Tab-separated table of C-alpha atoms in Angstrom:
chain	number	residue	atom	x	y	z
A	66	UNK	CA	-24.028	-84.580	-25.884
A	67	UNK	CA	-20.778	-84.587	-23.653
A	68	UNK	CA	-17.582	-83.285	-25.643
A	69	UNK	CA	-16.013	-86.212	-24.235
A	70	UNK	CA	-17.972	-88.710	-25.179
A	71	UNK	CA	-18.333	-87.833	-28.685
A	72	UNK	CA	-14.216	-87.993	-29.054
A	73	UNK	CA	-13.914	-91.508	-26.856
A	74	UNK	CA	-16.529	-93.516	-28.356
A	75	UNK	CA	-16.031	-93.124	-32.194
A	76	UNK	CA	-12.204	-93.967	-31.243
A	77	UNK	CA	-12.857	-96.587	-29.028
A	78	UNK	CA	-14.797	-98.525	-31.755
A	79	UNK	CA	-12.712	-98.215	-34.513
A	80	UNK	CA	-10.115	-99.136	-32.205
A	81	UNK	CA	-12.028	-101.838	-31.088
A	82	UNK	CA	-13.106	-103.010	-35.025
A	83	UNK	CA	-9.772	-103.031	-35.892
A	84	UNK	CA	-8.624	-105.620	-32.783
A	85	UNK	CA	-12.160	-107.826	-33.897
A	86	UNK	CA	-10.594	-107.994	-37.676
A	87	UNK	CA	-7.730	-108.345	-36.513
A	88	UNK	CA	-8.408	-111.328	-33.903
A	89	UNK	CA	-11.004	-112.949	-36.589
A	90	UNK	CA	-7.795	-112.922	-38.943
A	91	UNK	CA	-5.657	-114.827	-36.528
A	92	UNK	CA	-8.179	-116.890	-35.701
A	93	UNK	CA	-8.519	-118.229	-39.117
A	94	UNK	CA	-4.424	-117.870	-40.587
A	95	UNK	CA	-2.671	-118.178	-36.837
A	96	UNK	CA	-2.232	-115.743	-34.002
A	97	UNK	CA	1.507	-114.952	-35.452
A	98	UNK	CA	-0.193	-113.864	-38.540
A	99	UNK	CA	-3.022	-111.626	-36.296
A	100	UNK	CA	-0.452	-109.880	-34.405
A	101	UNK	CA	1.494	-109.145	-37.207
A	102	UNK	CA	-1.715	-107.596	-39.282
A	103	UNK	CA	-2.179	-106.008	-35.533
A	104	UNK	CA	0.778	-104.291	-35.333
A	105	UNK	CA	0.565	-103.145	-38.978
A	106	UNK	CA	-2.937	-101.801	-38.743
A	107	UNK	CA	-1.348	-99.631	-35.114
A	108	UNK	CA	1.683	-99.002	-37.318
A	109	UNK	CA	-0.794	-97.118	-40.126
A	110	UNK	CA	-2.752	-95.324	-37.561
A	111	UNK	CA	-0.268	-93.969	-35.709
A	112	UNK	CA	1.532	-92.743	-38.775
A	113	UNK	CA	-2.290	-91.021	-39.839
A	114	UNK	CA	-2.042	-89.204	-36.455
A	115	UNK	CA	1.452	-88.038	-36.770
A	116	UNK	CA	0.779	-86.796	-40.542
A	117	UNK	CA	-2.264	-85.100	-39.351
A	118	UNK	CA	0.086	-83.828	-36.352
A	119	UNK	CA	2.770	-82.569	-38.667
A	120	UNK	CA	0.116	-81.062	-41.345
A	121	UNK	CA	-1.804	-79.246	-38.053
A	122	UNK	CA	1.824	-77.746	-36.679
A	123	UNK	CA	2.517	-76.417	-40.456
A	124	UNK	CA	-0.580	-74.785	-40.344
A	125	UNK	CA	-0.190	-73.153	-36.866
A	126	UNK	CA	3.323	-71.915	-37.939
A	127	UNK	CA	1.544	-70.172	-41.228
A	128	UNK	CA	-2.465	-70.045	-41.059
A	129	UNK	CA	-2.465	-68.090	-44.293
A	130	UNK	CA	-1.084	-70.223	-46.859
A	131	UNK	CA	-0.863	-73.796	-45.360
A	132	UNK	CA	-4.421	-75.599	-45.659
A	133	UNK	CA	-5.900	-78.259	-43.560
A	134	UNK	CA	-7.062	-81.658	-44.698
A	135	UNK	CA	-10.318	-82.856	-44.331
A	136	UNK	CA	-9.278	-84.928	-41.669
A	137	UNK	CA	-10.514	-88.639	-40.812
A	138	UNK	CA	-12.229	-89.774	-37.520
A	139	UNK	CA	-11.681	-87.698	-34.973
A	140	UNK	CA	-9.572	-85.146	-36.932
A	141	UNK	CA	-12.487	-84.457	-38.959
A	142	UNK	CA	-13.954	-82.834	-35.858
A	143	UNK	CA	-10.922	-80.954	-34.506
A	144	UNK	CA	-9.740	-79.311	-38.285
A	145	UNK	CA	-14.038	-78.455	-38.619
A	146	UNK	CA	-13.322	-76.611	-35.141
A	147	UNK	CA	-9.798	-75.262	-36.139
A	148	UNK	CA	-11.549	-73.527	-39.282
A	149	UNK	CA	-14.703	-72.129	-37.386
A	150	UNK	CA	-12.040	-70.492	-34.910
A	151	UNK	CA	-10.070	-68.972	-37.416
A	152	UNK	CA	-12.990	-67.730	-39.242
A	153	UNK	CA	-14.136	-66.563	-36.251
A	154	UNK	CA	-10.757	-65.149	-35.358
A	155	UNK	CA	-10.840	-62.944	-39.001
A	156	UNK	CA	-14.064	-61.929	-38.252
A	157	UNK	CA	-13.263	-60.363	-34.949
A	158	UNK	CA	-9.881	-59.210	-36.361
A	159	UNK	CA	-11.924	-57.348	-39.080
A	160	UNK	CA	-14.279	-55.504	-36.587
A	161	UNK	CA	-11.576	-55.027	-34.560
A	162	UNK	CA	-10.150	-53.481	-36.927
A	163	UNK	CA	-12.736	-51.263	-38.533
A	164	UNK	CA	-13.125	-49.770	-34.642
A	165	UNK	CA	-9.537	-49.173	-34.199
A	166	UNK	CA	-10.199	-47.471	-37.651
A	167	UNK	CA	-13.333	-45.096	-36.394
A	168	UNK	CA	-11.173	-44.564	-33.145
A	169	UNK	CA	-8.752	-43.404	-34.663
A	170	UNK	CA	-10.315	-41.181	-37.175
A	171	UNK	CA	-12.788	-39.890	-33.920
A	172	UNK	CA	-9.470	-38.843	-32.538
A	173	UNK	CA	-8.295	-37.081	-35.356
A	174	UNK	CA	-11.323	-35.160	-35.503
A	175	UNK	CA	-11.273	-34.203	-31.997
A	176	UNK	CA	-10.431	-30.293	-31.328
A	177	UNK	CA	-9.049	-31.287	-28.066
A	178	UNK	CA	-5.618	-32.905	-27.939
A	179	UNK	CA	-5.538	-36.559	-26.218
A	180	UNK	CA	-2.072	-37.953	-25.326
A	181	UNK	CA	-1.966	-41.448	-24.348
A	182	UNK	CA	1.033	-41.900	-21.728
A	183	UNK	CA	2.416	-45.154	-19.941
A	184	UNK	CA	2.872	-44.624	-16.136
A	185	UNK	CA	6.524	-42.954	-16.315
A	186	UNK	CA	4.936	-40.265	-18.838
A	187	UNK	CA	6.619	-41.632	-22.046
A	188	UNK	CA	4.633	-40.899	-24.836
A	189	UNK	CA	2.572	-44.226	-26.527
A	190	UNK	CA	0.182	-41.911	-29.020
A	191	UNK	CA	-1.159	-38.339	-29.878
A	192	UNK	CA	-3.833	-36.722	-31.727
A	193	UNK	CA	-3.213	-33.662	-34.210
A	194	UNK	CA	-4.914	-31.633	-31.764
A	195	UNK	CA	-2.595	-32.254	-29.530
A	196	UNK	CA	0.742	-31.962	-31.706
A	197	UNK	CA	-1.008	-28.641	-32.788
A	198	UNK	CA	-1.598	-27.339	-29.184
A	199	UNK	CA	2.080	-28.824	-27.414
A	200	UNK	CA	4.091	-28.684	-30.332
A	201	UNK	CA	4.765	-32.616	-30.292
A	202	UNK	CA	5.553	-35.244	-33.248
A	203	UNK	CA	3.997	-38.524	-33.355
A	204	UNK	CA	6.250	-40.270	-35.361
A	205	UNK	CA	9.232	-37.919	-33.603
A	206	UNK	CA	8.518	-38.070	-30.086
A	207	UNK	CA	7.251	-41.384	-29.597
A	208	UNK	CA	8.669	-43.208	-26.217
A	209	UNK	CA	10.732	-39.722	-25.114
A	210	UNK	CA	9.273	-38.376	-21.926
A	211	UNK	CA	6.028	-36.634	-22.342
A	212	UNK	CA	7.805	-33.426	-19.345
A	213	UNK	CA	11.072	-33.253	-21.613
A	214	UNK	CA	8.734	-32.489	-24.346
A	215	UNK	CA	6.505	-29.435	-22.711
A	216	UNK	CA	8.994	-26.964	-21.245
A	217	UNK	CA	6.150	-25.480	-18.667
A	218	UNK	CA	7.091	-24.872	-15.071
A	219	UNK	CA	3.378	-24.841	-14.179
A	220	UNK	CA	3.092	-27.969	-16.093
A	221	UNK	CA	5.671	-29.666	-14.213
A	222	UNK	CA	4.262	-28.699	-10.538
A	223	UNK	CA	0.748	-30.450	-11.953
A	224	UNK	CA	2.657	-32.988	-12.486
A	225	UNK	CA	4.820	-33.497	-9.526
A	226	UNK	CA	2.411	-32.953	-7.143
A	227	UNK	CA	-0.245	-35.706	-9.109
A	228	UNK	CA	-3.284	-33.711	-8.119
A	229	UNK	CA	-4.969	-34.225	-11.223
A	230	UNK	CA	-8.894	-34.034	-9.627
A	231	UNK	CA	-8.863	-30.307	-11.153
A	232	UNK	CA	-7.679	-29.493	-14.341
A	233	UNK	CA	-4.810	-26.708	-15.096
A	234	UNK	CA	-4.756	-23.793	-17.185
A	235	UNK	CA	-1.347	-22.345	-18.590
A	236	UNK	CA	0.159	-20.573	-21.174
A	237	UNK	CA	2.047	-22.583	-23.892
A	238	UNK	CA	2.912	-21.572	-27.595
A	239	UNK	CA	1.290	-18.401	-27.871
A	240	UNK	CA	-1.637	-20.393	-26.320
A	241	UNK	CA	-3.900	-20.861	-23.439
A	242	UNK	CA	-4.328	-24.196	-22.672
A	243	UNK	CA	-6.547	-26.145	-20.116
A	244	UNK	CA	-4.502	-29.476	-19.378
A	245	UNK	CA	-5.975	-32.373	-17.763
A	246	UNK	CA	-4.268	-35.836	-16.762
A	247	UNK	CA	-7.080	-38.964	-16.657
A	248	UNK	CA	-5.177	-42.118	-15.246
A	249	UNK	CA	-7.026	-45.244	-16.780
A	250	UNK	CA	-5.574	-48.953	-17.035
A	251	UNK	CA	-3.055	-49.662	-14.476
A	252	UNK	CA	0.073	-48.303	-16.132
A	253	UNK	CA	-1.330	-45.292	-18.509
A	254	UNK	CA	-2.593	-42.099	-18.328
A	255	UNK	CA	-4.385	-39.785	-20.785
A	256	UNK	CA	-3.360	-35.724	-20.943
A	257	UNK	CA	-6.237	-33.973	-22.493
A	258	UNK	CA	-5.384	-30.157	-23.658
A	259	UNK	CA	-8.337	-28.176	-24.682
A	260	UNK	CA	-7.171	-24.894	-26.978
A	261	UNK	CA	-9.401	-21.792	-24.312
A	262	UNK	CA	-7.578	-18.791	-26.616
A	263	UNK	CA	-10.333	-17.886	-28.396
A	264	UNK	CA	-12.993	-18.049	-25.104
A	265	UNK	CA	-10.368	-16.212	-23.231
A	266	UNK	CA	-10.294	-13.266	-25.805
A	267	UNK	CA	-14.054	-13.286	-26.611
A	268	UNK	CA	-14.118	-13.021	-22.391
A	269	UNK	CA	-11.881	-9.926	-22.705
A	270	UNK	CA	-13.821	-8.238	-25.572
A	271	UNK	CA	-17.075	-8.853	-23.059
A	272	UNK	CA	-15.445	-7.473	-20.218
A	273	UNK	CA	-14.007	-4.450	-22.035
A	274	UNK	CA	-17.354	-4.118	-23.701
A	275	UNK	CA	-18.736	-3.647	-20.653
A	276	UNK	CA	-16.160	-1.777	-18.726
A	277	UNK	CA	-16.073	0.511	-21.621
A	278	UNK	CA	-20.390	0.774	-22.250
A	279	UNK	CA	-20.352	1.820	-18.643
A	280	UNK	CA	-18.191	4.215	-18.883
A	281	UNK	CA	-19.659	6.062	-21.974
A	282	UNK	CA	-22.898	6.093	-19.753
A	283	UNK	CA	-21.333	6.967	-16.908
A	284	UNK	CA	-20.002	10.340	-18.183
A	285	UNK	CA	-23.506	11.634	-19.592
A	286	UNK	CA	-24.951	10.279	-16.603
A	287	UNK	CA	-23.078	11.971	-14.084
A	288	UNK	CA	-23.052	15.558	-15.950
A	289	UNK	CA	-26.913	15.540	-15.871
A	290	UNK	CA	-27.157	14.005	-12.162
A	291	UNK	CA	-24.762	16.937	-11.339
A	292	UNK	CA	-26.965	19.728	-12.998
A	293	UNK	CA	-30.062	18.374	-11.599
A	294	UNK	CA	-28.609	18.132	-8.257
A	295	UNK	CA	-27.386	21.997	-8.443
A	296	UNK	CA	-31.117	22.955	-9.956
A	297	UNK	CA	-32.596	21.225	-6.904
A	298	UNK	CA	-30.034	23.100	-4.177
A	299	UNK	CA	-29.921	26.447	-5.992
A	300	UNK	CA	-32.027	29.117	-6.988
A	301	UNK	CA	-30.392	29.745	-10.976
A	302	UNK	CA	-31.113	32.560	-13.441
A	303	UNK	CA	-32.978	31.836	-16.215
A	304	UNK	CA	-29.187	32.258	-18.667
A	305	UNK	CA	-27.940	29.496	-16.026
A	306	UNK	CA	-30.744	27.421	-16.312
A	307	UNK	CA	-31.002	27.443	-19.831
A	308	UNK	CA	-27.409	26.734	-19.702
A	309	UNK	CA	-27.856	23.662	-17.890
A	310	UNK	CA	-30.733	22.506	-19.600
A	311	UNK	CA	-29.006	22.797	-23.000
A	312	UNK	CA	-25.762	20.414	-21.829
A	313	UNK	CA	-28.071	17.649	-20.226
A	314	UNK	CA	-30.016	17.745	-23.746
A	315	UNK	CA	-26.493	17.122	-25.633
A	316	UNK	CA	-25.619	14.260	-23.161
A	317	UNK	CA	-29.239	12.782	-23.607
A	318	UNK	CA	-28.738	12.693	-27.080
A	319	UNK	CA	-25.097	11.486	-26.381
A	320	UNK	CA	-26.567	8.522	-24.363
A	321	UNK	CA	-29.748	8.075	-27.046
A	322	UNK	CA	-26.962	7.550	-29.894
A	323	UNK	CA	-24.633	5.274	-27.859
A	324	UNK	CA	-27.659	2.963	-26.943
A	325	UNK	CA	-29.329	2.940	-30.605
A	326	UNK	CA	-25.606	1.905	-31.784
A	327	UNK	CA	-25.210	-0.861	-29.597
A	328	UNK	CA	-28.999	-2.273	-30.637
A	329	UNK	CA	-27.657	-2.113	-33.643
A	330	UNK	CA	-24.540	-4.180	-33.571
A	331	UNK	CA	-26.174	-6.563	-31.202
A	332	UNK	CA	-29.145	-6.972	-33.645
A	333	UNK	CA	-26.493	-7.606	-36.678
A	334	UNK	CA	-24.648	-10.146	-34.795
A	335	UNK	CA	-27.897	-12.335	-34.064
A	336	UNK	CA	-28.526	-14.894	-35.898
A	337	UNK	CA	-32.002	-14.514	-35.101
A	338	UNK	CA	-32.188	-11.261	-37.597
A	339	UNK	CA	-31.314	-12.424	-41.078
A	340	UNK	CA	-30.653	-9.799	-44.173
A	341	UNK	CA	-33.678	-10.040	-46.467
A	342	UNK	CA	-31.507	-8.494	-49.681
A	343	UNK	CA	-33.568	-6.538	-51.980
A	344	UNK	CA	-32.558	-3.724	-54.377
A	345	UNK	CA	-30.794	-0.848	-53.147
A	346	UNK	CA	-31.402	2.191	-55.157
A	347	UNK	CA	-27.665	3.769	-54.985
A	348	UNK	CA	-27.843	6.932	-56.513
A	349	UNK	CA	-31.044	7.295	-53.766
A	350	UNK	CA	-28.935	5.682	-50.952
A	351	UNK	CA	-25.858	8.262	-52.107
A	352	UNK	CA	-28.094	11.006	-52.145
A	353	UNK	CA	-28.982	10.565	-48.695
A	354	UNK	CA	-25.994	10.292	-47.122
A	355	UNK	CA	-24.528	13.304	-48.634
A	356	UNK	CA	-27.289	15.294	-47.418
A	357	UNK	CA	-26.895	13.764	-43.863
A	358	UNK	CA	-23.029	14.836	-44.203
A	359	UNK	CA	-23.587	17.930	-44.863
A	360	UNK	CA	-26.164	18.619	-42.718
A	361	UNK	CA	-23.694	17.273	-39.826
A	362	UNK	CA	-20.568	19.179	-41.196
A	363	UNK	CA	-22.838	23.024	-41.009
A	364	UNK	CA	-21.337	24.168	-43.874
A	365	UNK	CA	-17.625	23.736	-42.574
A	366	UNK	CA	-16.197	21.431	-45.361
A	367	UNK	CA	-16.573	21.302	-48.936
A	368	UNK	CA	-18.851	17.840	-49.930
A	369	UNK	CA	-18.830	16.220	-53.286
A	370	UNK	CA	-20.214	13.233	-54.404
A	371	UNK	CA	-19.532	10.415	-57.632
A	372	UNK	CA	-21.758	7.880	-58.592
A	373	UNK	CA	-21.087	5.723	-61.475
A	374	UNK	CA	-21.893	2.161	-60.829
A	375	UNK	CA	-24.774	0.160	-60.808
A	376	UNK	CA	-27.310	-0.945	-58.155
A	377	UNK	CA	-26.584	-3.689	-55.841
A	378	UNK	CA	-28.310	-6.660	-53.871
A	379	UNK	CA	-28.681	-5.768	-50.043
A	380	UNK	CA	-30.093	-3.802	-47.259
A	381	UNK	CA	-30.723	-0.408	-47.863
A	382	UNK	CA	-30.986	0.365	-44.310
A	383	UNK	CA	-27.788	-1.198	-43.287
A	384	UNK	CA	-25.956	-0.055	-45.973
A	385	UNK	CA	-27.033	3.531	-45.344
A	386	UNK	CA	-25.932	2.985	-41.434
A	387	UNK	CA	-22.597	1.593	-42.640
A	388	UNK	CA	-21.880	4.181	-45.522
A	389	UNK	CA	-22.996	7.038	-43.212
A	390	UNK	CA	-21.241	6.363	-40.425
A	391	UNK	CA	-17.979	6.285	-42.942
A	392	UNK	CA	-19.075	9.643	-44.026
A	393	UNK	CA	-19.788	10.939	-40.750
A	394	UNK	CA	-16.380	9.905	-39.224
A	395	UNK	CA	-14.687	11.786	-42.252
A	396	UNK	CA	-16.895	15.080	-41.396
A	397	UNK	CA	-15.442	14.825	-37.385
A	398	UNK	CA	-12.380	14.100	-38.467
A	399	UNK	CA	-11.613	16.854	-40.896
A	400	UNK	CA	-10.766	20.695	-39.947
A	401	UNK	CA	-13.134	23.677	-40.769
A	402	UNK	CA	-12.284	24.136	-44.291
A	403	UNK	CA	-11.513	20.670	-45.762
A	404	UNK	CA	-12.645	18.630	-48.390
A	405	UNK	CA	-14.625	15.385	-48.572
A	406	UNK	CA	-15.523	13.553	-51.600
A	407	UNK	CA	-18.104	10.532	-51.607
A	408	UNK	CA	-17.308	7.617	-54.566
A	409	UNK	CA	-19.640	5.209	-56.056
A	410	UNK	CA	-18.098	3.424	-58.743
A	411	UNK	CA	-17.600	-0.155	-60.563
A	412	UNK	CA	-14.338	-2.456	-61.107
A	413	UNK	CA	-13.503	-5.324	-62.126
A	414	UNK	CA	-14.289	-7.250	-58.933
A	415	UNK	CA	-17.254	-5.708	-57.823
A	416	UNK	CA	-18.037	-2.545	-56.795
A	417	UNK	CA	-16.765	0.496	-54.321
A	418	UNK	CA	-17.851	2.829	-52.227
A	419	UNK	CA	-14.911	5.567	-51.206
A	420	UNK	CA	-14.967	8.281	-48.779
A	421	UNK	CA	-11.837	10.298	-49.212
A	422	UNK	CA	-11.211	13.428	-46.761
A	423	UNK	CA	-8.243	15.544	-46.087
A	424	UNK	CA	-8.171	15.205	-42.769
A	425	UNK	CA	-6.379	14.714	-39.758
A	426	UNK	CA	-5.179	10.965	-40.646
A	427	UNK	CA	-3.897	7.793	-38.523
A	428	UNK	CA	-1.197	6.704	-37.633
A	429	UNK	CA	-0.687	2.996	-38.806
A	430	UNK	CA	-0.349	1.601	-35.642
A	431	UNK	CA	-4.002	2.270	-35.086
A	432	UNK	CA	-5.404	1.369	-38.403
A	433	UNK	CA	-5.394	-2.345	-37.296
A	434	UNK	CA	-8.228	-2.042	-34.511
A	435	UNK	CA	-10.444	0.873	-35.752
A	436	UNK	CA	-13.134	-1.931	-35.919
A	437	UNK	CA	-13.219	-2.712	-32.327
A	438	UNK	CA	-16.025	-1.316	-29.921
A	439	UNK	CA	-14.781	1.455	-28.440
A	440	UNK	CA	-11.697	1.999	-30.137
A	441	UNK	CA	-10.817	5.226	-29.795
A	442	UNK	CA	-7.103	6.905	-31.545
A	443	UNK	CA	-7.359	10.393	-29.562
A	444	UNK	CA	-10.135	9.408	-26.561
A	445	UNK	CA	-10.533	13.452	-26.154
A	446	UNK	CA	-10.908	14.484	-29.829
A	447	UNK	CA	-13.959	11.507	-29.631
A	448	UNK	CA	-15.470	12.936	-26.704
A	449	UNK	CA	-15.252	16.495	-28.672
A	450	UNK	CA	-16.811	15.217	-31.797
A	451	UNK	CA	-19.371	13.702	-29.680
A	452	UNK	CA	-18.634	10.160	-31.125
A	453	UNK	CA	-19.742	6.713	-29.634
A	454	UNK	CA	-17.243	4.608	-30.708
A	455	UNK	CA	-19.232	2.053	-32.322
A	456	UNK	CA	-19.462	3.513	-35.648
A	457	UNK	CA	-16.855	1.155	-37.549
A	458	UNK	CA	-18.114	-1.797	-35.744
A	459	UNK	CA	-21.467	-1.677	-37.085
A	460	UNK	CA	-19.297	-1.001	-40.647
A	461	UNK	CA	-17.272	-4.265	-40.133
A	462	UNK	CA	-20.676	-6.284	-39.790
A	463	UNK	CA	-22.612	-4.821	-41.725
A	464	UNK	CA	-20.041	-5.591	-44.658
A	465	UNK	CA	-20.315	-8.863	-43.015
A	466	UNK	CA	-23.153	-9.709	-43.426
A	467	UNK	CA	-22.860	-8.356	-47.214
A	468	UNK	CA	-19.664	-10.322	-48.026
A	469	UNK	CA	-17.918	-7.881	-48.198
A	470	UNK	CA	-14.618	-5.929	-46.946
A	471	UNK	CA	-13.588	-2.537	-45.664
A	472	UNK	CA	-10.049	-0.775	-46.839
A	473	UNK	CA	-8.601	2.086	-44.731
A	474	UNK	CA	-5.578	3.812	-46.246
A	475	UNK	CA	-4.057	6.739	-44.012
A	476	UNK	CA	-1.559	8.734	-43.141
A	477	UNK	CA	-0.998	11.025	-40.048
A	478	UNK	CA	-2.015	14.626	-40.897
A	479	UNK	CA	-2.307	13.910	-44.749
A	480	UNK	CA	-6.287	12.476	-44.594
A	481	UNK	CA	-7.697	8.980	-44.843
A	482	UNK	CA	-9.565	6.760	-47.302
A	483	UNK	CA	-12.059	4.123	-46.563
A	484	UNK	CA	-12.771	1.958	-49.501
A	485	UNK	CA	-16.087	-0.505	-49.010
A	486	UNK	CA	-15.847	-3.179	-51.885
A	487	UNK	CA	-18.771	-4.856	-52.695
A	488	UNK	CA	-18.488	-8.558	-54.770
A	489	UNK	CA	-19.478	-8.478	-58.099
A	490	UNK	CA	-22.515	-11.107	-57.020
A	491	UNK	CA	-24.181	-8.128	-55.206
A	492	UNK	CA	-24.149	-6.046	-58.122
A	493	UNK	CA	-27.646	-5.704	-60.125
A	494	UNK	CA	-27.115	-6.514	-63.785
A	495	UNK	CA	-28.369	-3.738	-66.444
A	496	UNK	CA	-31.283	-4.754	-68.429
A	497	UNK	CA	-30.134	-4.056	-72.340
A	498	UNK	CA	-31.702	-1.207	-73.978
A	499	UNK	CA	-34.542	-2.640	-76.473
A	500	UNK	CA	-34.099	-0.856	-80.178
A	501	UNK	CA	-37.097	-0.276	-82.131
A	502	UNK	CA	-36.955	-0.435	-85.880
């Protein structure tokens, strides 16, 4: 039914009802008498509607705590509506709300920063992304200009020059930062930052991975090319020849180790090769790599070995790859005549394995980065020792993978120690000894 129609007609006949009693009245006592009842009954109505008025304006001034009659006639109608809207109106308030809410919290969550800006670049709202990545203050640097704020000259000439289809990248706090302006609405804008340290420096360990794998190929490479390039040109003695043939076998077997290593630490960084932990047999595992030590050393240092501690959960194989390159690096790194001693032994924590030499030492400016690939202290002592430079990488993962950590202490021409500790949840409890009566 028309809206209209169901206001006007319920008022027009109680209007009109009220004139009919009215006129009936004066028809019987006098028309005197019926206007006067007349005017009384318009008297009473319009005081209804002004105290319906006045009760309506009350509530719109405090919706909380005033409260709405029930209304008569047509008021009945219009309060029914009033209430419906305000429910209505809490209802959308409350999923407003709970959005703003999930917004919000979304935002927080984000690891990109998300400044919302007005047109003139005064700051409305940040994430903590964002604080973290430009240094800013919510509470701080609200309204203060978003370019007084992040002291960047490259920053500045995005902004003055409003090309904003391509994003910028620039230094900031120790950072490298990918800023982007989004203009949305008609007077705000939106400054994404997106943190690109940590792909920046995992792009420079690939590219000096590479620049530096080549390399240690290249060197092997070239020395055999060059001898089998002089065998093919040159009639050589049989001395010569043999000669030859024994230096290309020594940079085969250079090239062989440097590519088994890096199968190695690529296959321990995949998460497609888990650690299947089983028992490692230590005084076994020890065993072996002191043999390997001092078959590598020829009888030029003076190897000894400790074992007391007990048997731990791992990898045999990758603890034998991690404790003998340790041991191996000591035998290189030690003059004719020193001493190395190999340590197996509990503590409180855990366990440790120690390999202590008297050799040449590091400096402690170096002691920092021994794990990276191809981190070399003296480049030509590596090359004499006929090192890859991959052994303490493989180390660091492999302890990795193990939970566990790696300790170098050193000192320039006084020897090192490398101390592997093991947690005590890798450690293979002792069965007690039965007694028989």
């Amino acid at each position: 039914m028309n809206p209209k129609l169901v206001f006007w007609v319920p008022a027009a006949l109680r209007t009109a009802i009220i004139l009919a009693g009215c006129a009936t009245l004066g028809w019987m006592f006098g028309w005197i008498n019926g206007l006067v009842l007349a005017l009384l009954a318009m008297m009473v109505m319009v005081f209804v509607q002004l105290t319906y008025l006045y009760q309506l304006s009350n509530w719109m001034d405090d919706p909380q705590s005033a409260k709405l009659p029930d209304g008569w006639g047509a008021w009945t109608n219009i309060f029914s509506r009033l209430y419906r809207m305000r429910r209505d109106d809490e209802k959308n308030q409350a999923e407003l709300t709970e959005w703003l809410a999930r917004f919000r919290q979304a935002m927080h969550l984000l690891p990109d920063g998300v400044v919302i800006m007005d047109d003139v670049l005064f700051l409305e709202w940040c994430n903590p992304a964002a604080e973290k990545h430009l240094g800013l203050t919510h509470e701080r640097d609200k309204g203060m200009r978003v370019t007084n704020l992040v002291r960047s000259p490259d920053f500045m000439d995005y902004i003055i020059l409003g090309r904003y289809e391509q994003p910028l990248t620039i230094s900031f706090r120790e950072r490298k930062l990918i800023v982007h302006i989004i203009p949305f609405e008609n007077r705000r804008q939106i400054l994404v930052t997106h943190d690109a340290t940590e792909t920046e420096r995992i792009e420079e360990m690939r590219r000096d991975f590479i620049a530096n794998a080549s390399h240690e190929l290249r060197t092997p490479l070239t020395v055999i090319v060059g001898f089998l390039e002089i065998a093919a040109s040159e009639g050589l003695d049989a001395a010569t020849r043999s000669a030859h043939l024994k230096l290309m076998t020594e940079q085969g077997h250079r090239m062989q180790h440097l590519i088994e290593d890096m199968l190695t630490l690529s296959r321990l960084e995949s998460v497609d090769y888990p650690m299947r932990p089983e028992q490692v047999d230590v005084a076994k595992l020890m065993e072996q790599v002191l043999r390997d030590a001092r078959a590598l050393s020829a009888g030029k240092h003076e190897i000894t070995m400790s074992v007391n501690g007990p048997d731990v959960m791992g990898s045999y194989e990758e603890l034998h790859s991690a404790f003998g390159n340790l041991a191996s690096n000591a035998v290189r790194y030690t003059p004719a005549g020193g001493k190395i001693h190999l340590v197996w032994r509990e503590f409180e924590g855990g366990v440790k394995f120690l390999v202590e030499d008297t050799g040449i030492g590091i400096s402690p400016e170096h002691i920092s980065r021994l794990t990276e690939r191809f981190y070399r202290v003296d480049k030509s002592r590596s090359r004499e020792t006929q090192g890859t430079g991959l052994g303490l990488a493989i180390v660091k993962h492999v302890l990795l993978r193990h939970g566990s950590t790696l300790q170098i202490r050193s000192e320039a021409g006084k020897g090192s120690t490398f101390i592997v500790c093991l947690p005590g949840t890798a450690v293979v409890q002792r069965q007690p000894e039965l007694s028989l009566n």
